[in-house]
Coordinates of C-alpha atoms and ligand atoms in Angstrom, one line a residue:
M139 CA -21.4 63.8 -20.0
V140 CA -21.3 61.0 -17.5
E141 CA -18.8 58.4 -18.5
T142 CA -20.2 54.8 -18.6
M143 CA -18.9 51.3 -18.2
R144 CA -20.1 47.8 -18.9
A145 CA -21.5 46.0 -15.8
Q146 CA -23.6 42.9 -15.0
R147 CA -26.9 43.8 -13.3
F148 CA -29.1 41.5 -11.3
Y149 CA -32.8 42.4 -11.1
A150 CA -34.4 41.2 -7.9
D151 CA -38.0 41.2 -9.1
T152 CA -37.5 39.1 -12.2
K153 CA -34.3 37.3 -11.1
E154 CA -32.9 38.2 -14.5
I155 CA -29.3 39.3 -15.2
A156 CA -28.0 41.5 -18.0
V157 CA -24.8 43.2 -19.0
E158 CA -25.5 46.9 -19.5
D159 CA -23.9 50.4 -19.7
V160 CA -24.0 52.1 -16.3
P161 CA -22.4 55.3 -15.1
I162 CA -18.9 55.0 -13.7
P163 CA -19.5 55.6 -10.0
E164 CA -18.4 58.9 -8.3
L165 CA -16.0 58.5 -5.4
G166 CA -16.9 59.5 -1.9
Q167 CA -14.6 60.3 1.0
G168 CA -12.0 57.5 1.5
E169 CA -13.0 55.6 -1.6
V170 CA -10.9 54.3 -4.5
L171 CA -12.0 53.4 -8.0
V172 CA -10.5 50.0 -9.0
K173 CA -10.2 48.9 -12.6
V174 CA -11.3 45.3 -12.3
A175 CA -8.9 42.7 -13.7
F176 CA -10.7 39.5 -12.7
C177 CA -13.6 38.7 -10.4
G178 CA -14.6 35.2 -9.3
I179 CA -18.0 33.5 -9.6
C180 CA -19.0 32.2 -6.2
H181 CA -21.8 29.9 -5.1
S182 CA -23.2 32.8 -3.1
D183 CA -23.7 34.7 -6.3
L184 CA -25.8 31.7 -7.5
S185 CA -27.7 31.8 -4.2
L186 CA -28.8 35.4 -4.9
I187 CA -30.0 34.5 -8.4
N188 CA -31.9 31.4 -7.3
G189 CA -33.4 33.1 -4.3
T190 CA -31.7 31.2 -1.5
F191 CA -30.3 34.5 -0.3
P192 CA -32.8 37.4 0.0
S193 CA -32.2 40.4 -2.3
Q194 CA -31.1 43.5 -0.5
R195 CA -31.5 45.8 -3.5
A196 CA -33.9 46.0 -6.4
V197 CA -30.9 46.0 -8.8
V198 CA -27.3 45.2 -8.0
T199 CA -24.0 44.4 -9.8
Q200 CA -22.8 41.0 -8.6
G201 CA -19.3 39.7 -8.1
H202 CA -17.3 39.9 -4.8
E203 CA -13.9 38.3 -5.5
A204 CA -12.1 41.0 -7.3
S205 CA -8.5 41.9 -8.2
G206 CA -7.5 44.9 -10.2
T207 CA -5.5 48.1 -10.3
V208 CA -6.2 51.5 -8.7
A209 CA -7.7 53.8 -11.3
A210 CA -8.6 56.9 -9.2
L211 CA -8.4 58.1 -5.6
G212 CA -11.3 59.7 -3.9
P213 CA -11.1 62.6 -1.4
G214 CA -8.9 62.0 1.6
V215 CA -7.2 58.8 0.3
T216 CA -3.5 58.6 0.9
G217 CA -1.0 55.8 0.6
W218 CA -2.3 54.5 -2.8
A219 CA -1.4 55.4 -6.3
E220 CA -2.8 54.8 -9.7
G221 CA -1.8 51.5 -11.1
D222 CA -1.3 49.8 -7.7
R223 CA -2.3 46.1 -7.9
V224 CA -4.9 45.3 -5.3
V225 CA -7.6 42.9 -4.0
V226 CA -10.8 44.5 -2.9
A227 CA -12.4 43.5 0.5
A228 CA -15.8 41.8 -0.1
G229 CA -17.5 43.6 2.8
R230 CA -17.7 47.0 4.5
P231 CA -18.0 47.3 8.3
C232 CA -20.6 49.9 9.3
L233 CA -18.2 51.7 11.7
E234 CA -21.2 52.6 13.8
C235 CA -22.4 49.5 15.7
V236 CA -21.1 48.6 19.2
N237 CA -18.6 46.1 17.9
C238 CA -17.2 48.5 15.3
R239 CA -17.0 51.3 17.9
R240 CA -14.8 49.1 20.1
G241 CA -12.5 48.4 17.1
D242 CA -13.8 44.9 16.4
V243 CA -14.7 45.7 12.8
S244 CA -14.4 42.1 11.6
N245 CA -17.4 41.3 13.8
C246 CA -19.5 44.2 12.7
L247 CA -23.1 43.6 13.6
Q248 CA -24.3 45.3 10.4
I249 CA -21.6 44.2 7.9
R250 CA -22.6 45.3 4.3
L251 CA -21.6 42.6 1.8
M252 CA -20.3 43.5 -1.6
A253 CA -22.5 42.5 -4.5
F254 CA -25.5 42.2 -2.1
A255 CA -25.7 45.5 -0.2
Y256 CA -23.8 47.5 -2.7
D257 CA -22.5 47.1 -6.3
G258 CA -19.8 44.4 -6.9
A259 CA -17.2 43.8 -9.5
W260 CA -18.6 42.0 -12.5
A261 CA -18.0 45.4 -14.1
E262 CA -15.2 47.4 -15.7
Y263 CA -14.8 49.4 -12.5
T264 CA -15.7 48.9 -8.9
V265 CA -15.6 51.2 -5.9
A266 CA -13.7 50.1 -2.8
Q267 CA -12.9 51.7 0.6
A268 CA -9.2 52.4 0.7
F269 CA -9.5 50.9 4.2
G270 CA -10.3 47.5 2.7
L271 CA -7.6 47.2 -0.1
T272 CA -4.8 44.7 0.0
R273 CA -1.6 45.3 -2.0
I274 CA -0.7 42.3 -4.2
P275 CA 3.0 41.4 -4.7
D276 CA 4.3 41.7 -8.3
N277 CA 4.9 37.9 -8.6
V278 CA 1.3 37.0 -7.7
S279 CA -0.9 36.9 -10.8
L280 CA -4.1 39.0 -10.7
E281 CA -6.0 35.8 -11.6
Q282 CA -4.9 34.1 -8.4
A283 CA -5.2 37.3 -6.4
A284 CA -8.9 37.7 -7.2
I285 CA -9.8 34.4 -5.5
L286 CA -8.0 35.4 -2.4
A287 CA -11.0 37.6 -1.6
D288 CA -13.2 34.7 -0.7
A289 CA -12.5 31.3 -2.3
V290 CA -9.2 31.1 -0.4
S291 CA -9.6 33.5 2.5
T292 CA -12.9 31.9 3.7
P293 CA -11.2 28.5 4.0
F294 CA -8.3 30.3 5.7
G295 CA -10.7 31.7 8.3
A296 CA -12.3 28.3 8.7
V297 CA -9.1 26.4 9.2
V298 CA -7.1 28.9 11.2
R299 CA -9.7 30.8 13.2
T300 CA -12.9 28.8 13.5
G301 CA -11.5 25.3 13.3
K302 CA -8.2 26.2 15.0
V303 CA -6.6 23.2 13.3
G304 CA -3.4 22.3 15.0
I305 CA -0.3 20.3 13.8
G306 CA -1.0 16.6 13.6
E307 CA -4.8 16.9 13.9
S308 CA -6.9 14.6 11.7
V309 CA -9.1 16.6 9.3
G310 CA -12.0 15.6 7.0
V311 CA -13.3 17.8 4.2
W312 CA -16.8 17.2 2.8
G313 CA -17.0 18.7 -0.7
V314 CA -13.7 19.5 -2.4
G315 CA -14.8 22.1 -4.9
G316 CA -14.1 25.9 -4.7
L317 CA -14.0 26.1 -0.9
G318 CA -13.0 22.5 0.0
T319 CA -10.0 22.4 -2.3
H320 CA -8.5 25.3 -0.4
V321 CA -9.5 23.9 3.0
V322 CA -7.4 20.8 2.0
Q323 CA -4.4 22.9 1.0
L324 CA -4.6 25.2 4.1
A325 CA -5.0 22.2 6.4
R326 CA -1.9 20.8 4.9
L327 CA -0.1 24.1 5.3
V328 CA -0.9 24.2 9.1
G329 CA 0.3 20.6 9.5
A330 CA -3.0 18.6 9.8
A331 CA -2.5 14.8 9.3
P332 CA -4.1 12.9 8.0
I333 CA -6.4 14.9 5.7
I334 CA -9.4 13.0 4.3
A335 CA -11.4 14.4 1.4
V336 CA -15.0 13.2 1.0
D337 CA -17.0 13.8 -2.2
V338 CA -19.1 11.9 -4.7
K339 CA -17.1 12.6 -7.9
P340 CA -14.1 10.4 -8.8
A341 CA -12.4 13.3 -10.7
V342 CA -12.8 15.6 -7.8
L343 CA -11.5 13.1 -5.3
D344 CA -8.4 12.5 -7.5
R345 CA -7.9 16.3 -7.6
A346 CA -8.1 16.5 -3.8
L347 CA -5.3 13.9 -3.6
A348 CA -3.2 16.0 -6.0
V349 CA -3.6 19.2 -3.9
G350 CA -2.7 17.5 -0.6
A351 CA -5.3 15.1 0.8
D352 CA -3.9 11.9 2.2
F353 CA -7.1 9.9 1.5
A354 CA -10.1 10.5 -0.7
F355 CA -13.4 8.6 0.0
D356 CA -16.8 8.5 -1.7
A357 CA -19.5 10.0 0.6
R358 CA -21.9 7.2 -0.5
D359 CA -19.7 4.4 0.5
D360 CA -21.4 2.4 3.3
A361 CA -18.0 1.7 4.8
L362 CA -17.0 5.4 5.0
H363 CA -17.1 5.5 8.8
D364 CA -14.8 2.4 9.0
K365 CA -12.5 3.8 6.3
I366 CA -12.1 7.1 8.2
R367 CA -11.6 5.1 11.4
D368 CA -8.8 3.1 9.8
A369 CA -7.2 6.1 8.2
T370 CA -7.0 7.9 11.6
G371 CA -5.7 5.0 13.6
G372 CA -9.1 4.4 15.2
R373 CA -9.6 7.9 16.4
Q374 CA -11.9 9.5 13.7
L375 CA -11.6 13.2 13.1
D376 CA -10.5 16.1 15.2
V377 CA -12.0 18.6 12.8
A378 CA -14.5 18.0 10.0
F379 CA -15.3 20.7 7.5
D380 CA -18.6 20.7 5.7
A381 CA -18.0 22.8 2.6
V382 CA -21.3 21.6 1.0
G383 CA -23.9 22.6 3.6
L384 CA -26.5 19.9 3.0
K385 CA -28.3 18.0 5.7
S386 CA -26.5 14.8 4.6
T387 CA -23.0 16.2 4.5
F388 CA -23.4 18.1 7.8
E389 CA -24.7 15.0 9.6
Q390 CA -22.1 12.7 8.0
A391 CA -19.3 15.0 8.9
L392 CA -20.6 15.4 12.5
G393 CA -20.9 11.6 12.9
N394 CA -17.3 11.1 12.0
L395 CA -15.8 13.3 14.7
T396 CA -13.7 11.9 17.5
V397 CA -14.6 12.7 21.2
G398 CA -14.2 16.5 21.6
G399 CA -14.1 17.0 17.8
R400 CA -15.2 20.1 16.0
L401 CA -17.5 20.4 13.0
V402 CA -17.0 23.6 11.0
G403 CA -19.9 24.5 8.7
I404 CA -18.8 26.5 5.6
G405 CA -21.2 25.5 2.8
M406 CA -24.7 27.0 2.9
S407 CA -28.1 25.8 1.8
A408 CA -31.7 25.9 3.0
D409 CA -31.3 22.5 4.6
A410 CA -31.8 22.1 8.4
P411 CA -29.5 19.3 9.7
S412 CA -29.8 17.7 13.2
I413 CA -27.1 17.3 15.8
G414 CA -28.9 14.1 17.0
S415 CA -29.8 13.7 20.7
T416 CA -28.3 16.1 23.2
A417 CA -27.3 13.1 25.2
M418 CA -25.0 11.8 22.5
F419 CA -23.9 15.3 21.4
N420 CA -22.8 16.1 25.0
L421 CA -21.4 12.7 25.7
F422 CA -19.1 13.0 22.7
K423 CA -18.3 16.6 23.7
W424 CA -18.8 17.6 20.1
Q425 CA -18.7 21.2 18.8
A426 CA -20.6 22.4 15.8
L427 CA -19.3 25.8 14.6
G428 CA -20.7 28.1 12.0
H429 CA -18.2 29.9 9.8
L430 CA -18.4 32.9 7.6
G431 CA -15.7 34.9 5.9
Y432 CA -12.3 36.0 7.1
Q433 CA -10.5 39.0 8.4
N434 CA -9.2 41.6 5.9
A435 CA -5.6 41.0 7.0
D436 CA -5.9 37.4 5.9
I437 CA -5.9 38.4 2.3
G438 CA -2.4 40.0 2.8
T439 CA -1.2 36.9 4.6
L440 CA -2.4 34.6 1.8
A441 CA -0.9 36.9 -0.9
A442 CA 2.4 36.6 1.0
L443 CA 2.2 32.8 1.2
V444 CA 1.5 32.6 -2.6
S445 CA 4.3 35.1 -3.3
M446 CA 6.8 33.0 -1.3
G447 CA 5.8 29.8 -2.9
R448 CA 4.2 28.2 0.2
L449 CA 0.7 28.1 -1.3
D450 CA 0.2 26.9 -4.9
L451 CA -3.1 28.2 -6.4
S452 CA -2.1 27.3 -10.0
R453 CA -4.8 24.7 -10.2
S454 CA -7.5 26.9 -8.8
I455 CA -8.5 28.9 -11.9
S456 CA -10.7 26.5 -13.9
D457 CA -11.9 29.0 -16.6
I458 CA -12.0 32.7 -17.5
V459 CA -15.1 34.2 -19.3
P460 CA -15.4 37.7 -20.7
L461 CA -17.9 40.0 -18.9
E462 CA -20.3 39.8 -21.8
D463 CA -20.4 36.0 -21.3
V464 CA -20.9 36.1 -17.5
A465 CA -24.2 34.1 -17.8
R466 CA -22.3 31.2 -19.4
G467 CA -19.8 31.2 -16.5
I468 CA -22.7 31.3 -13.9
E469 CA -24.4 28.3 -15.7
K470 CA -21.1 26.4 -15.8
L471 CA -20.7 26.8 -12.0
D472 CA -24.3 26.0 -11.4
K473 CA -24.1 22.7 -13.4
A474 CA -20.6 22.0 -12.0
D475 CA -19.6 21.6 -15.7
G476 CA -16.0 20.5 -15.6
D477 CA -16.0 20.5 -11.8
P478 CA -14.7 24.0 -11.6
I479 CA -12.7 25.3 -8.5
R480 CA -13.1 28.9 -9.6
I481 CA -14.3 30.5 -12.8
L482 CA -13.3 34.1 -13.3
V483 CA -15.0 36.9 -15.1
Q484 CA -12.7 39.3 -17.0
P485 CA -14.2 42.7 -17.8
Ligands
LIG220 ZN1 -18.3 34.2 -2.2
LIG221 ZN1 -20.4 47.7 12.6

């Protein structure tokens, strides 16, 4: 008898989701079975459901921001024990492409993304490579640990690696939801000043001020450019983060850069923004930088920062839904009902 578990399943042809009984997966070489504690609902999960992202499999279990405990070890796994508290990496390097072969696994050319290329963690159990597990300190809750796997680590990668935000640099953040909130917090942690949040919802702007923004402005304000100029002593922004990914947010963020400023694109949509004329783009020496993801080691760094009280994620969990109600959680995020930072699924 094959043992079964409850798991959400997304069907590519009908775009329908269901919670079903599926076999508990068998473990291969180097793999670990993780009993899922919590798994976040991310906008990229919505993008698979609404067709913005192409389906890679006919049916897949979604969810790629998971925390849990080690339930079983596959062949060849050492250094882990049943019950260890872990976060699961949201992608698997191929270990075969030219970048992987030179040790640059975080720039794998054929990275397989969890919940797209293989089954994710809106399920009682998920399979992880031992290679990609991060141990979570006892004083970090598994709720907060779950969102380290994307909602906090992707902003970390954007602030630290792609944006290379330095102490005293002026930063703007367009869209202060699940990603943008953490961009604000991490920009604060690395010493950016001032930090300017831009959104369209008053409640979201107030929240951005509460987590560390120095100013919060409405994106629709005709005087936005002047307000950012005044807030930055006439300089405009060294780094602008577009956590929304619309044509309007991308272009507005770009247009508020100082000479030599960097735009970091994090949010994704099907929109195709313009950088304006090459003459102006070059004259202002602007940089427009695409960003995706993080390095696996970043999860451990963030877990340590939370553990040591340097990074407060206590506001970041907006709601928790049981696995059977995952559709309700998805709808709530889709409609921005309650302006969630992160909604978690609890199997
Ligand atoms: Zn995600
Ligand atoms: Zn590779």
